[in-house]
XYZ file of C-alpha atoms in Angstrom:
521
model
C 20.548 57.114 -140.136
C 24.366 57.910 -138.579
C 25.670 60.860 -136.829
C 27.910 62.252 -134.714
C 27.943 65.049 -131.424
C 27.908 68.310 -132.887
C 30.076 70.098 -130.605
C 32.320 66.972 -130.092
C 32.740 64.479 -126.847
C 31.675 65.785 -123.643
C 29.693 68.370 -124.670
C 26.517 66.468 -125.465
C 23.354 68.628 -124.504
C 19.651 68.235 -123.640
C 18.257 69.662 -126.571
C 19.675 66.913 -128.567
C 17.538 64.366 -126.632
C 14.692 64.904 -128.746
C 15.716 63.691 -132.298
C 16.211 60.273 -131.060
C 12.786 59.580 -129.543
C 11.635 56.378 -130.035
C 14.813 55.149 -132.111
C 16.801 52.176 -131.259
C 20.356 53.915 -130.423
C 23.603 52.322 -130.627
C 26.696 54.484 -129.543
C 29.841 53.772 -131.056
C 32.616 54.576 -128.269
C 36.020 55.544 -128.917
C 38.389 53.317 -127.715
C 39.924 55.929 -124.692
C 38.886 56.786 -121.276
C 37.628 59.875 -122.889
C 35.024 57.931 -125.276
C 33.489 55.758 -122.624
C 32.491 58.709 -120.435
C 31.209 60.333 -123.426
C 29.318 57.234 -124.867
C 27.986 56.776 -121.162
C 26.959 60.492 -120.647
C 24.912 60.259 -124.380
C 23.349 56.910 -123.210
C 22.136 58.572 -119.878
C 20.635 61.083 -121.882
C 18.791 59.127 -124.452
C 18.263 56.186 -122.126
C 14.452 57.523 -121.079
C 13.054 58.728 -124.805
C 14.752 56.277 -127.272
C 13.230 52.783 -128.009
C 16.387 51.726 -126.840
C 19.997 52.219 -126.456
C 23.236 50.193 -126.702
C 26.766 51.065 -126.255
C 28.757 49.118 -129.006
C 32.678 48.896 -128.350
C 34.130 47.307 -131.499
C 36.707 44.383 -131.048
C 40.293 44.759 -131.828
C 39.836 48.640 -131.946
C 43.444 49.838 -131.570
C 43.912 52.464 -128.512
C 42.370 55.828 -128.971
C 40.633 54.153 -131.923
C 37.464 55.257 -133.120
C 34.844 53.192 -135.736
C 36.492 54.732 -138.943
C 39.937 53.212 -137.692
C 37.810 49.802 -137.243
C 36.447 50.218 -141.080
C 40.039 51.393 -142.313
C 41.076 48.184 -141.020
C 39.190 46.085 -143.278
C 35.972 45.387 -141.308
C 32.821 45.141 -142.951
C 29.762 47.691 -142.436
C 27.011 45.188 -143.080
C 27.173 41.317 -142.720
C 29.018 38.521 -144.863
C 27.014 36.198 -146.120
C 28.129 32.871 -146.637
C 27.029 30.203 -149.775
C 23.404 29.201 -148.039
C 22.659 32.681 -147.238
C 23.316 33.008 -143.339
C 25.266 35.347 -141.708
C 28.707 34.248 -140.078
C 28.402 33.724 -136.095
C 29.237 35.884 -133.862
C 29.101 38.253 -136.120
C 31.822 40.350 -137.361
C 30.466 43.344 -139.088
C 29.459 46.543 -137.454
C 25.911 45.897 -137.816
C 25.961 42.698 -136.529
C 28.056 43.396 -133.923
C 25.756 46.218 -132.889
C 22.299 44.160 -133.165
C 23.970 41.533 -130.366
C 25.033 43.825 -128.004
C 23.087 44.465 -124.745
C 20.529 47.231 -124.149
C 22.223 49.754 -121.738
C 20.784 49.644 -118.385
C 21.677 52.833 -116.242
C 21.521 50.912 -112.983
C 23.691 47.953 -114.042
C 27.438 48.002 -113.801
C 29.479 49.163 -116.843
C 33.209 49.189 -117.304
C 34.969 50.987 -114.845
C 36.154 54.478 -116.105
C 37.979 57.336 -114.877
C 36.307 60.594 -114.577
C 37.420 63.056 -117.207
C 38.264 66.808 -116.806
C 36.009 69.697 -117.240
C 36.312 70.869 -120.701
C 38.516 74.059 -120.744
C 35.585 76.787 -121.148
C 33.914 74.765 -118.061
C 36.084 75.894 -115.482
C 35.548 79.470 -114.030
C 36.785 81.322 -111.064
C 34.075 82.753 -108.991
C 34.459 86.176 -107.426
C 33.480 86.646 -103.778
C 30.847 88.624 -102.829
C 30.304 89.701 -99.265
C 27.047 88.341 -97.084
C 26.535 89.755 -93.171
C 27.917 86.642 -91.713
C 24.914 86.839 -88.914
C 22.811 86.014 -91.583
C 25.080 83.341 -93.356
C 24.005 79.508 -93.309
C 25.109 77.091 -90.638
C 27.141 74.022 -91.326
C 24.359 71.241 -91.315
C 25.496 69.071 -88.361
C 23.643 65.856 -87.821
C 25.060 64.347 -84.607
C 27.173 66.303 -82.430
C 30.579 67.262 -84.471
C 31.075 63.702 -86.066
C 28.237 64.202 -89.190
C 27.741 66.828 -91.088
C 26.013 67.096 -94.227
C 27.891 67.055 -97.289
C 31.278 66.139 -95.691
C 33.039 63.221 -94.954
C 33.335 61.532 -91.860
C 36.261 59.183 -91.033
C 36.397 56.566 -87.994
C 39.677 55.151 -87.535
C 39.583 51.971 -85.185
C 41.536 48.777 -84.436
C 40.047 45.117 -84.804
C 37.392 43.908 -82.589
C 37.223 47.325 -81.002
C 33.496 48.134 -80.998
C 33.042 50.071 -84.496
C 30.368 48.468 -85.947
C 28.662 48.533 -82.836
C 29.223 52.382 -82.485
C 28.147 52.987 -86.027
C 24.931 51.201 -85.642
C 24.152 52.744 -82.007
C 24.920 56.177 -83.698
C 22.516 55.191 -86.490
C 19.730 54.636 -84.388
C 20.277 57.917 -82.715
C 19.896 59.447 -86.369
C 16.530 58.167 -87.069
C 14.962 57.836 -83.617
C 15.641 61.108 -82.307
C 16.898 59.737 -78.976
C 20.026 60.632 -77.314
C 21.362 57.087 -76.880
C 24.854 57.680 -76.655
C 24.781 61.039 -74.388
C 24.160 63.542 -77.371
C 20.210 63.827 -79.271
C 20.912 64.581 -83.070
C 20.152 68.082 -84.365
C 17.776 66.499 -87.001
C 16.284 63.067 -87.582
C 17.175 61.551 -90.628
C 17.079 57.993 -92.873
C 20.024 56.379 -92.256
C 21.731 53.852 -94.564
C 24.365 51.282 -93.110
C 26.630 49.180 -95.746
C 28.196 46.525 -93.656
C 30.784 45.337 -96.256
C 31.859 42.498 -94.890
C 29.030 40.690 -92.845
C 25.988 39.006 -93.796
C 22.757 40.739 -93.609
C 21.333 38.730 -90.341
C 24.311 39.570 -88.730
C 23.581 43.132 -88.809
C 19.850 42.856 -88.297
C 21.189 40.497 -85.095
C 23.210 43.390 -83.866
C 20.363 46.511 -84.505
C 17.824 44.092 -83.087
C 20.092 44.042 -79.900
C 20.458 47.401 -79.587
C 16.867 47.782 -79.897
C 16.191 45.868 -77.346
C 18.937 46.981 -74.864
C 17.453 50.450 -75.599
C 13.927 49.805 -75.569
C 13.184 50.811 -79.319
C 10.338 50.017 -80.784
C 9.910 48.812 -84.020
C 7.654 51.915 -85.332
C 10.436 54.330 -84.628
C 12.836 52.695 -87.099
C 10.353 51.282 -89.789
C 11.085 53.081 -93.154
C 13.848 54.820 -91.731
C 16.796 52.484 -91.471
C 18.492 50.808 -94.437
C 20.944 48.178 -94.068
C 22.700 46.466 -97.234
C 25.393 43.481 -96.911
C 28.342 43.729 -98.949
C 27.882 39.803 -99.761
C 24.620 40.407 -100.847
C 25.338 43.712 -102.653
C 28.875 44.260 -103.331
C 29.660 47.985 -103.388
C 32.876 48.613 -105.632
C 33.030 52.667 -106.765
C 36.853 52.361 -108.434
C 38.813 49.223 -109.106
C 42.319 49.008 -110.786
C 42.245 48.496 -114.875
C 45.092 48.514 -117.203
C 47.310 49.559 -114.183
C 45.641 52.577 -112.992
C 42.930 52.901 -110.643
C 39.255 53.916 -112.358
C 35.884 54.922 -111.414
C 32.923 52.916 -111.782
C 30.372 55.413 -112.474
C 27.483 53.432 -112.883
C 28.093 52.191 -109.486
C 28.450 55.471 -107.789
C 25.711 56.337 -110.052
C 23.832 53.720 -108.299
C 24.318 54.950 -104.884
C 23.011 58.292 -105.618
C 20.254 57.412 -106.803
C 19.122 54.796 -103.938
C 19.739 57.821 -101.460
C 17.961 60.384 -103.596
C 15.127 57.963 -103.585
C 15.089 57.094 -100.061
C 15.799 60.273 -99.205
C 19.046 59.046 -97.320
C 20.518 61.918 -94.614
C 23.387 59.794 -93.627
C 25.097 56.861 -95.041
C 27.492 54.706 -92.720
C 30.106 52.743 -94.381
C 31.943 49.897 -92.998
C 34.289 49.281 -93.314
C 35.665 51.933 -96.168
C 38.258 48.735 -97.476
C 35.258 46.806 -98.469
C 33.777 49.663 -101.155
C 36.812 49.755 -103.446
C 39.501 47.432 -104.979
C 42.544 49.625 -105.566
C 45.526 49.646 -103.698
C 45.220 50.317 -99.833
C 48.865 52.000 -100.040
C 48.383 54.330 -102.946
C 47.872 57.857 -102.006
C 46.446 58.700 -105.857
C 44.025 55.491 -106.068
C 42.774 56.122 -102.667
C 42.221 59.958 -102.839
C 40.158 58.968 -106.231
C 38.096 57.033 -104.107
C 37.579 59.341 -101.717
C 36.509 61.791 -103.874
C 34.076 59.756 -104.912
C 32.678 59.357 -101.681
C 32.820 63.237 -101.150
C 31.307 63.996 -104.364
C 28.240 61.593 -103.208
C 28.082 63.612 -100.183
C 27.705 66.634 -102.128
C 25.228 65.559 -104.756
C 22.824 63.313 -102.018
C 23.076 66.511 -99.213
C 24.352 63.946 -96.765
C 26.603 62.807 -94.597
C 29.192 60.311 -95.091
C 30.904 58.190 -92.301
C 34.062 56.337 -93.169
C 34.938 53.270 -90.818
C 38.713 52.317 -91.738
C 41.106 50.161 -89.676
C 43.851 51.266 -87.986
C 47.337 49.984 -88.733
C 49.077 47.376 -86.450
C 49.219 49.963 -83.085
C 51.747 47.522 -81.513
C 50.327 48.878 -78.037
C 50.584 52.487 -79.278
C 47.924 54.795 -79.212
C 45.640 54.947 -82.068
C 45.346 58.623 -83.677
C 43.907 59.646 -87.284
C 47.257 59.642 -88.733
C 47.321 55.806 -87.950
C 44.659 54.962 -90.657
C 45.690 51.970 -92.441
C 47.264 52.203 -95.794
C 47.347 55.399 -97.705
C 47.074 59.115 -95.677
C 45.176 60.153 -98.127
C 41.420 58.793 -97.026
C 41.742 60.832 -93.805
C 43.144 63.798 -95.633
C 40.037 64.108 -97.704
C 37.683 63.709 -94.336
C 37.222 67.167 -92.668
C 36.303 65.093 -89.283
C 38.050 62.321 -88.175
C 37.936 60.078 -85.143
C 40.157 57.461 -83.382
C 38.909 54.454 -80.762
C 41.191 53.099 -78.528
C 40.775 49.988 -76.545
C 41.105 50.335 -72.696
C 44.432 49.161 -71.868
C 45.407 47.280 -68.997
C 47.160 49.958 -67.026
C 43.793 52.076 -67.259
C 41.966 49.068 -66.463
C 43.700 48.836 -63.245
C 43.503 52.710 -62.607
C 39.888 52.368 -63.058
C 39.154 49.282 -61.340
C 38.055 47.331 -64.331
C 37.491 43.638 -64.406
C 37.144 43.534 -67.889
C 38.853 45.843 -70.148
C 38.327 44.195 -73.601
C 34.929 45.433 -73.214
C 35.626 49.356 -72.894
C 36.573 51.705 -75.461
C 37.230 55.703 -75.784
C 36.939 58.156 -78.777
C 39.356 61.586 -77.782
C 41.633 62.307 -75.159
C 44.603 64.523 -75.329
C 46.974 61.858 -76.631
C 43.908 61.057 -79.588
C 42.074 64.138 -79.975
C 40.994 63.562 -83.376
C 40.483 65.968 -86.395
C 38.410 69.068 -86.121
C 38.488 70.968 -89.231
C 34.756 72.106 -89.080
C 34.354 72.805 -85.133
C 36.828 73.877 -82.554
C 39.342 71.132 -81.383
C 39.062 68.998 -78.162
C 40.561 66.941 -76.324
C 37.759 65.480 -74.097
C 37.379 61.992 -73.687
C 34.882 60.035 -74.413
C 34.525 55.919 -73.015
C 31.791 53.243 -73.946
C 31.274 49.758 -72.905
C 29.966 46.779 -74.526
C 27.259 45.625 -72.850
C 25.680 42.099 -73.326
C 22.408 41.503 -75.017
C 20.698 38.359 -75.144
C 17.967 37.949 -78.079
C 16.265 34.774 -75.927
C 16.181 33.148 -79.566
C 17.489 29.561 -78.464
C 15.253 28.943 -75.471
C 13.826 25.516 -75.730
C 9.833 25.135 -76.645
C 7.674 23.846 -74.506
C 8.284 24.140 -70.578
C 8.147 20.721 -69.342
C 10.963 19.365 -66.832
C 12.716 18.092 -69.554
C 12.551 21.083 -71.912
C 13.321 23.578 -68.868
C 16.898 21.296 -68.264
C 18.313 22.064 -72.002
C 20.570 24.465 -72.165
C 19.768 27.777 -74.113
C 21.364 28.448 -77.170
C 20.246 31.502 -77.575
C 22.481 34.277 -79.292
C 24.218 37.110 -77.578
C 25.310 40.152 -78.922
C 27.350 43.420 -77.823
C 25.859 46.513 -77.635
C 27.364 49.879 -77.177
C 26.796 52.543 -74.504
C 28.457 55.307 -73.019
C 29.981 54.334 -69.570
C 31.385 56.971 -67.149
C 35.009 56.296 -65.131
C 34.691 56.508 -61.339
C 36.095 59.885 -60.382
C 38.692 60.717 -58.003
C 36.662 61.617 -55.494
C 33.508 59.665 -56.001
C 34.229 57.510 -52.842
C 34.038 60.635 -51.072
C 30.971 61.516 -49.931
C 31.158 64.021 -47.235
C 33.484 65.808 -44.721
C 32.475 63.015 -42.288
C 34.152 60.471 -43.917
C 37.775 62.760 -44.351
C 37.456 63.426 -40.477
C 36.890 59.311 -39.976
C 40.181 58.833 -41.822
C 42.347 61.614 -39.650
C 40.780 60.474 -36.426
C 42.306 56.959 -36.835
C 45.351 57.923 -38.529
C 45.549 59.971 -34.992
C 45.263 57.254 -33.471
C 47.712 54.845 -34.934
C 51.012 55.176 -36.555
C 51.079 54.264 -40.596
C 53.455 54.239 -43.309
C 53.694 56.553 -46.460
C 55.223 53.214 -48.850
C 52.247 51.108 -50.133
C 54.596 48.136 -49.969
C 54.439 48.300 -46.310
C 52.263 46.539 -44.145
C 51.390 49.572 -42.191
C 50.407 51.544 -45.035
C 48.177 54.282 -44.417
C 46.041 53.372 -47.512
C 44.563 50.616 -45.533
C 42.731 52.964 -43.174
C 41.569 54.647 -46.365
C 40.185 51.355 -47.649
C 38.441 50.610 -44.547
C 36.733 54.105 -44.293
C 35.787 54.521 -47.913
C 34.960 50.428 -48.293
C 37.361 49.923 -51.123
C 39.788 47.043 -51.735
C 43.481 47.732 -50.996
C 44.314 44.382 -52.841
C 42.645 45.354 -55.863
C 45.246 47.178 -58.147
C 42.204 49.546 -59.596
C 41.383 50.463 -55.934
C 44.617 50.644 -54.904
C 45.651 52.885 -57.440
C 42.576 55.204 -56.651
C 43.520 54.983 -52.729
C 47.057 56.744 -53.734
C 45.838 59.704 -56.140
C 43.288 60.217 -53.202
C 46.372 60.596 -50.479
C 48.110 62.450 -53.188
C 45.518 65.210 -52.819
C 45.511 65.256 -49.564
C 49.132 65.692 -48.874
C 48.789 68.485 -51.332
C 45.893 69.899 -49.398
C 47.456 69.352 -45.929
C 44.797 67.227 -44.513
C 47.216 64.622 -44.463
C 51.113 65.566 -44.091
C 54.303 62.746 -44.542
C 56.927 63.370 -41.881
C 60.557 61.151 -41.308
C 61.296 59.076 -38.177
C 63.612 56.500 -37.176
C 61.410 53.095 -37.109
C 62.379 50.334 -34.455
C 65.865 49.286 -36.016
C 66.982 53.081 -36.178
C 66.298 53.740 -40.089
C 64.736 56.546 -41.123
C 60.961 55.996 -42.434
C 58.149 58.087 -43.551
C 55.414 57.946 -42.271
C 51.706 59.980 -42.228
C 50.153 61.942 -39.535
C 47.204 64.346 -39.636
C 47.776 67.380 -40.985
C 48.396 70.737 -39.678
C 45.768 73.181 -42.142
C 42.796 74.318 -40.960
C 39.024 73.387 -42.531
C 39.983 75.436 -45.120
C 41.654 72.605 -46.628
C 38.619 69.856 -47.068
C 37.347 71.988 -49.475
C 40.626 71.951 -51.910
C 40.622 67.966 -50.736
C 37.669 67.189 -52.883
C 35.039 66.881 -50.769
C 31.711 68.238 -49.999
C 30.885 70.740 -47.062
């Protein structure tokens, strides 16, 4: 029996499914995007009820052609039988081609197709209906203002900055409910982390290191954390075909099915570029991919986190506007963060010896994107702690074996870090008074290049190293505060060579200046 959709392409309805129950169904796809989309739609409807379903793509069909065009071109509806009664192989007739077509599998990869526009009668304007604002549903934030159900969150970061470690740590926060990075989640959810570049065991290695570092028991993550490697299960939701970006609808459907089946509340994709095969600089193509991820977030009521590389900064501060390639990715994200490695200047100022272990998110120069929350320029600092898995120690325990090198893996785990405050070394008024006493008993210069620099006194009292760049920068900032408050003051006087120099003495301000000097009374 041959039939066609009663209302035409794109208008198949579920009430038609019953007529195909238990039947072998061959769907003859038209050779255009609408035909492909319609064939897939019908196949998904009939797959649960029919004995089998196959989508037949006729060879040699002209663009926008259908089965009538194919038959008009001289092709046969049934097999041509040769002189000894065998059909030709490979088949060239309609029935033979149909029988040779593989059965439809909704979970298997299918040719990429572009999404079709909705039928005109499916588009409608929705009138606004007032509701009491105090009763209106709140946004479903999961973790701070970084992840929200039904929305895309973008994380822009330079290479080797710690973005994978950060996303995995955030995954553990969402899974366990613990405030591992300073903030507890608003609700615990199951998380699916897709690592598009690293092997599965490397991601597992990072998770194990983080669990060890934070003391997380296996029962806290069992059945709640899902890990997939792009090396084992490549995901590409859009690719180039015939010079155009086209969505791989079955791949999108498979992602949705997995998220629904496993009740995933957040999916973290690292990196975004591993999930498509379109031109990275093509705004139209990247917008198509981003919209598919947005649709996945909407359909699954989940938060989607997309990590993406920054453009080559050349020493410039990374912002959400400096993502690599097309800007349409971050345009599609309603939440955006940017990671910046600690600079040498910052390390010197903060007294940090290994700046490559530190990174920050936020700050006045990299505030991020906050479409759904109040803007903030607060800076959050993080540090990569080294964790040993203890998986390379020699077995046994005799003297010879104990001399063997430990070949255990070391893994970086992200943890929060608070930079020392300006007054962190000034604990009480007595310390400032001791600095003032020493300054009053001697003669000290204002210039930090002088051997008689007053900062040496500050370093001695506060047990800092005046030769350390970070400590020296902190001392200079402390002195600036005390000069401004009147605790110390600068004056000019001729030195032994009758040259005018700047010196420091105890200020004339009263005890009230100590409060403004930043010390506790």
